XYZ file of C-alpha atoms in Angstrom:
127
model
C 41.255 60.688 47.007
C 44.048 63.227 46.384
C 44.577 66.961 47.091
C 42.668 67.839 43.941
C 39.820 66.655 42.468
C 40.628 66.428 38.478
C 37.806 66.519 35.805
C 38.135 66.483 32.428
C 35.685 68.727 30.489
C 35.324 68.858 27.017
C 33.768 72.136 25.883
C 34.203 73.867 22.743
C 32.028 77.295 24.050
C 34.159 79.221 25.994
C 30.962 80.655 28.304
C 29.817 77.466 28.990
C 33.500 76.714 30.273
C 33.570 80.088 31.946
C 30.151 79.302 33.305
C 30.595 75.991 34.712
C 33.838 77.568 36.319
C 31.574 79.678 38.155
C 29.207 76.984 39.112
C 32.224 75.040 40.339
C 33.641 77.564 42.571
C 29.748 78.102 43.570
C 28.538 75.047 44.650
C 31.119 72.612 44.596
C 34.191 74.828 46.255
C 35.225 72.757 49.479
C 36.011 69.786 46.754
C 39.152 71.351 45.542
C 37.746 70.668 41.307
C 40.333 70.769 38.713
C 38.724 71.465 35.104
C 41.210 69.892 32.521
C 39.479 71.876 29.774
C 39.265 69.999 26.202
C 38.058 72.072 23.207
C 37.667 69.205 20.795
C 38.106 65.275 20.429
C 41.345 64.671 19.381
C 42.611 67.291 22.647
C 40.529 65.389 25.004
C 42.319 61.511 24.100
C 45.252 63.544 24.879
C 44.566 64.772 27.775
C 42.898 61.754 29.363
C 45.848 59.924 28.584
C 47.665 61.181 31.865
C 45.151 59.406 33.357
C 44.325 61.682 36.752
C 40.728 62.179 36.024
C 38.144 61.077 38.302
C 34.824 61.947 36.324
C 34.452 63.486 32.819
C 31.830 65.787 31.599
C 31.046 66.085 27.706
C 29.443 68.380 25.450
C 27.930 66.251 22.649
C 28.643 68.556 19.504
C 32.516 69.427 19.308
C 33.757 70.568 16.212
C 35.864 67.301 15.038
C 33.487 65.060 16.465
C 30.831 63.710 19.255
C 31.116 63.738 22.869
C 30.385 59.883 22.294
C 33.765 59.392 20.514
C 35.372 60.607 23.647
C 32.741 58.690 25.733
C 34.226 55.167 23.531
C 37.765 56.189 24.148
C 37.423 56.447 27.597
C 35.460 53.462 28.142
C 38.333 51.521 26.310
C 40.939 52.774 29.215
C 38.336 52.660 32.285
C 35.526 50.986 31.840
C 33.762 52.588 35.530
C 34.991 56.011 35.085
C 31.958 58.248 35.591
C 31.185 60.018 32.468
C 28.106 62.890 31.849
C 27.500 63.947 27.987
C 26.160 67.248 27.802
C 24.012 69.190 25.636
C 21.632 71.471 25.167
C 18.918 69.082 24.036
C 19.299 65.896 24.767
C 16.936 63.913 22.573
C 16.261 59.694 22.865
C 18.276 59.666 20.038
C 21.431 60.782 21.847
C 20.218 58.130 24.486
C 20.069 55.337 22.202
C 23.220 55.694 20.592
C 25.411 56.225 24.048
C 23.678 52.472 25.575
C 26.415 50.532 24.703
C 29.111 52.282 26.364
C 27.125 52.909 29.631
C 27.528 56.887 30.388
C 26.679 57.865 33.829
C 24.138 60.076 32.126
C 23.307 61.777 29.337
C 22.161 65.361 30.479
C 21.114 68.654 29.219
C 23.050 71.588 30.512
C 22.920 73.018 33.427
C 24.549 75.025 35.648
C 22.411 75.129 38.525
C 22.435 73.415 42.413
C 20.860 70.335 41.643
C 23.379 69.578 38.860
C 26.512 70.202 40.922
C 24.965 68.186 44.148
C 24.638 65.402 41.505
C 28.370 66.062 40.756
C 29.200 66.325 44.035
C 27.347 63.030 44.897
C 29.463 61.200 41.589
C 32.706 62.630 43.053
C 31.735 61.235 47.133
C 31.221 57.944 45.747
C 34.465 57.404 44.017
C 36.902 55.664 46.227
């Protein structure tokens, strides 16, 4: 694994962004977590494109789109990268429709321990 740890998140709120900043350099600190922050869908196919990420979290509503329409895009480049949709509901609706294209999970926000030692545990796996 390299120097830096590089996730892409895609995050149209800019407190949720500043808040899972925080979390990062909170519980997650000795992993040396780069947030590639995407605001919307067409910004985050751009910026996966360079092709350094090693996990990608997802908000579900973005203003041009779904978190699932990044969730297909990726899984058309990298079919094992670990991906987490976000939201703050997540309903078996959102389940239903992200089946096909096998997300890591489909979550509901958080920005608590237990979420970032599941990060953590995504990011220790990858080798």
């Amino acid at each position: 694994m390299s120097e830096f740890i590089n996730i892409l998140y895609v995050e149209d709120n800019e407190g949720d962004v500043e808040l899972m900043r925080m979390s990062i350099d909170r519980y997650c600190a000795s992993l040396n977590i780069v947030l590639d922050v995407a605001e919307t869908v067409a910004e985050a196919k751009v910026i996966f494109q360079h092709g350094k990420h090693v996990i990608a979290l997802i908000d579900w509503n973005l203003p041009d789109g779904e978190g699932i329409d990044v969730l297909k895009f990726i899984r058309e480049m990298h079919e094992e990268l670990p991906v987490f949709l976000l939201s703050g509901v997540i309903t078996a609706d959102h389940i239903k429709a992200t089946e096909k294209y096998k997300p890591t999970a489909c979550l509901e926000k958080d920005y608590g321990k237990p979420f970032f030692a599941a990060l953590e545990k995504s990011i220790l796996s990858i080798n």
